[in-house]
Coordinates of C-alpha atoms in Angstrom, one line a residue:
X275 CA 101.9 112.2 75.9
X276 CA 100.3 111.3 79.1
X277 CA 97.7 112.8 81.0
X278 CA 95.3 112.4 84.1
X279 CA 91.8 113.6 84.0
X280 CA 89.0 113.6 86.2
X281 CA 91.1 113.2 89.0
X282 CA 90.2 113.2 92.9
X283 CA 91.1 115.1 95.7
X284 CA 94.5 113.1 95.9
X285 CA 95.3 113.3 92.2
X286 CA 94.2 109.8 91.2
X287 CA 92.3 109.3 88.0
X288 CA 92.2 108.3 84.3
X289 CA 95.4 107.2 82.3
X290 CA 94.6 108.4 78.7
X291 CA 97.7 108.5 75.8
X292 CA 98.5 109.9 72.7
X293 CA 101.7 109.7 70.6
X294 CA 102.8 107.9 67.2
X295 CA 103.4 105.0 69.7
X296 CA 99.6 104.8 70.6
X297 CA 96.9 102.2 68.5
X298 CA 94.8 103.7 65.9
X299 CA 91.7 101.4 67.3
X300 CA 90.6 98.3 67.4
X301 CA 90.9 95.9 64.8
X302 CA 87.4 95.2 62.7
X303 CA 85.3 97.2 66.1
X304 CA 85.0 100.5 65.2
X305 CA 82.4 101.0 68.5
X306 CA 85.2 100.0 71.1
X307 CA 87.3 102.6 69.0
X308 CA 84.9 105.6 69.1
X309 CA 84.7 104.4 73.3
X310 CA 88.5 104.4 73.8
X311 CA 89.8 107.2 71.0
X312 CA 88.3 110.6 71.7
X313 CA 89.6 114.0 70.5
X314 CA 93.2 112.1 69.7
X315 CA 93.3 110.5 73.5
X316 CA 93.1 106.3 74.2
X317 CA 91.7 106.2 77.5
X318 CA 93.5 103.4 78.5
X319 CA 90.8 102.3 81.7
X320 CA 93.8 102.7 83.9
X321 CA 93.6 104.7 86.9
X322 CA 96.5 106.5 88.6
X323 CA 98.3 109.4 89.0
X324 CA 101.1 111.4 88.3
X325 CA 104.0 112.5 91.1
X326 CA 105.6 115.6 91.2
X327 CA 108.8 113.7 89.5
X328 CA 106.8 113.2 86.1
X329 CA 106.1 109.3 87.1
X330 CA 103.2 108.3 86.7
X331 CA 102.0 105.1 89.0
X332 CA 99.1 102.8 88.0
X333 CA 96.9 102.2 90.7
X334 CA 93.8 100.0 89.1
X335 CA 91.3 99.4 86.4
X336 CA 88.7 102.0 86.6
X337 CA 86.0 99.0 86.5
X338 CA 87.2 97.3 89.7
X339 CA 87.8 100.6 91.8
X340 CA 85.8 99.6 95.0
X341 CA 84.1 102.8 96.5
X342 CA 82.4 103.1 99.9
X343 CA 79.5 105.1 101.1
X344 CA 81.8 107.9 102.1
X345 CA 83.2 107.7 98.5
X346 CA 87.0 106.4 99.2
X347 CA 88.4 104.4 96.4
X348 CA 89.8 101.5 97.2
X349 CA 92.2 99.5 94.3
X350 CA 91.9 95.8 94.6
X351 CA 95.1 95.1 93.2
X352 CA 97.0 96.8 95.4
X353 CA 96.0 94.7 97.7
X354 CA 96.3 91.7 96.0
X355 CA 99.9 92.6 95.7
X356 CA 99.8 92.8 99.3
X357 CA 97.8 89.1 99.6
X358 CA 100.1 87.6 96.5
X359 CA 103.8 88.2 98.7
X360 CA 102.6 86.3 101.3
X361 CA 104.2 82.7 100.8
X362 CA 101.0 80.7 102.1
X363 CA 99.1 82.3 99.1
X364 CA 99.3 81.6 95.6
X365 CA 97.0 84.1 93.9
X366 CA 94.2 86.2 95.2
X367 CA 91.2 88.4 94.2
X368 CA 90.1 91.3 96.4
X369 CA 86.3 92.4 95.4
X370 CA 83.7 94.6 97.6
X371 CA 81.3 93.0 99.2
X372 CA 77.2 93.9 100.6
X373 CA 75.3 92.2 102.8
X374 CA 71.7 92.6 103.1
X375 CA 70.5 95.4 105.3
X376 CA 74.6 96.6 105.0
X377 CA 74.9 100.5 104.0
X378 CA 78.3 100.1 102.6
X379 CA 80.7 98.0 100.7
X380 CA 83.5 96.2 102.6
X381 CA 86.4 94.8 101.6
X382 CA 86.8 90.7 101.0
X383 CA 89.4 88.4 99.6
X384 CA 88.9 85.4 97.7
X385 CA 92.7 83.3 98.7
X386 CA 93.5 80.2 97.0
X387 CA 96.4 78.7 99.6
X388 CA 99.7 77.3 98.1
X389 CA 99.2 74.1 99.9
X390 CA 103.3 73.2 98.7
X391 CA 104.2 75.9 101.4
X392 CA 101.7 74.8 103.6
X393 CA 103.3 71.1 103.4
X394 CA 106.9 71.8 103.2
X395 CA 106.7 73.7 106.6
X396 CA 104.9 71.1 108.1
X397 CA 107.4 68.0 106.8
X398 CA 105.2 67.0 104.3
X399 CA 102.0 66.9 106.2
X400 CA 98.6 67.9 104.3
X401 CA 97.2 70.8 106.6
X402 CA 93.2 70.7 108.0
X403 CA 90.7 73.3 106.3
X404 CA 91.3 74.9 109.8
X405 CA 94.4 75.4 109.8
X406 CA 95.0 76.8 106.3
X407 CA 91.7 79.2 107.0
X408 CA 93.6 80.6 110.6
X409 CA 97.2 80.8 108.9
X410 CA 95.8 82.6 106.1
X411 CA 93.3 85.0 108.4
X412 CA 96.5 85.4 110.6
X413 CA 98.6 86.5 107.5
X414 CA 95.7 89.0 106.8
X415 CA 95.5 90.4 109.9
X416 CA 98.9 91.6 109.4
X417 CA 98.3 93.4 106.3
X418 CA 95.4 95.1 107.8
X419 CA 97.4 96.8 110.7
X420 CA 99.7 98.5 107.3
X421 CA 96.5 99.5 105.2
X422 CA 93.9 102.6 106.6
X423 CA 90.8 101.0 108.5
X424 CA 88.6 101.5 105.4
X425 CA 90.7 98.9 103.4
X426 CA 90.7 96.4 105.7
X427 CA 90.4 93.4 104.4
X428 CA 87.0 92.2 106.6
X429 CA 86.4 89.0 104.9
X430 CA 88.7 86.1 103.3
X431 CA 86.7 82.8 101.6
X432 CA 89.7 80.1 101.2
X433 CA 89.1 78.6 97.6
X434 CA 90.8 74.9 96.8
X435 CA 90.8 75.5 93.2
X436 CA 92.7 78.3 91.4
X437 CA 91.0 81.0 89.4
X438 CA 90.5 81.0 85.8
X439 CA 93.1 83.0 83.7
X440 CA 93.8 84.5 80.2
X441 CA 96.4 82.8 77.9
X442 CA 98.6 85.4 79.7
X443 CA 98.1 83.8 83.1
X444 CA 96.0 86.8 84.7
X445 CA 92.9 85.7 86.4
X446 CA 89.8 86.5 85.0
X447 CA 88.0 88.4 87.3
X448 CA 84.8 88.7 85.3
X449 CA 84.6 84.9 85.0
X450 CA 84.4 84.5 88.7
X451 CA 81.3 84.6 90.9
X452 CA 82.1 86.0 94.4

């Protein structure tokens, strides 16, 4: 079985399970299972939603769900999706970002350039700083004008090394400091 609670005003909101198919808890960590296992349910930290077809459609972790002043959610790996097809980047991660004296969170990108694709369409030649930074912002730009204004990506820092990952290959988003 899977449900949805506390859902917003478009439907979106936690993923919890049960079944036969579901853990019983964590190994040894009986805290994490009291946390995750209530009344029968693993809430699984997944946000989404369920369409009228029965399909339900992951949007995020709950704990990287970006939310502005005006309370719209914003799921940074949907746009990292976005970021990741783009050929001149190899991975990305998408995080909300407040200046001093800002009011609210905007959206900013931490890009690390696939500089193989950079060289290969310039025969071989090692691009400037520059011109990695105004592809890349150029590539943004062009995601921005398919996403609503409040998701716009506002601020891209081009990184040379690549992000630290799991033994599964997914970044570790914690271990960065953006």
């Amino acid at each position: 079985e899977v449900r949805i609670i506390n859902a917003d005003k478009s439907g979106a909101g936690e993923i919890i399970t049960r079944g036969d198919n579901v853990m019983l808890g964590y190994f040894e960590d009986e805290e994490a299972t009291r946390k995750s296992i209530v009344d029968g349910w693993f809430h699984t930290g997944d946000l989404g939603r369920i369409d009228d077809d029965g399909f339900v459609h992951i949007l995020g972790r709950i704990k990287n769900v970006i939310v502005t002043k005006n309370g719209k959610n914003i799921y940074p790996e949907e746009i990292e999706a976005l970021l990741d097809k783009v050929p001149y980047i190899k991975e990305s991660i998408v995080y909300g970002k407040m200046e001093e004296g800002d009011s609210d969170v905007t959206v900013a990108a931490a890009i690390v350039p696939d500089l193989e694709t950079f060289e290969t369409e310039n025969d071989g030649r090692t691009p400037t700083e520059e011109e990695i930074y105004q592809t890349i912002l150029k590539e943004v730009k062009a995601i921005n004008k398919n996403l609503v204004t409040y998701k716009y990506i506002k601020d891209i820092q081009i990184r040379e090394t690549e992000f630290a990952k799991t033994t599964t290959k997914k970044i570790k988003r914690y271990a960065e400091k953006l």
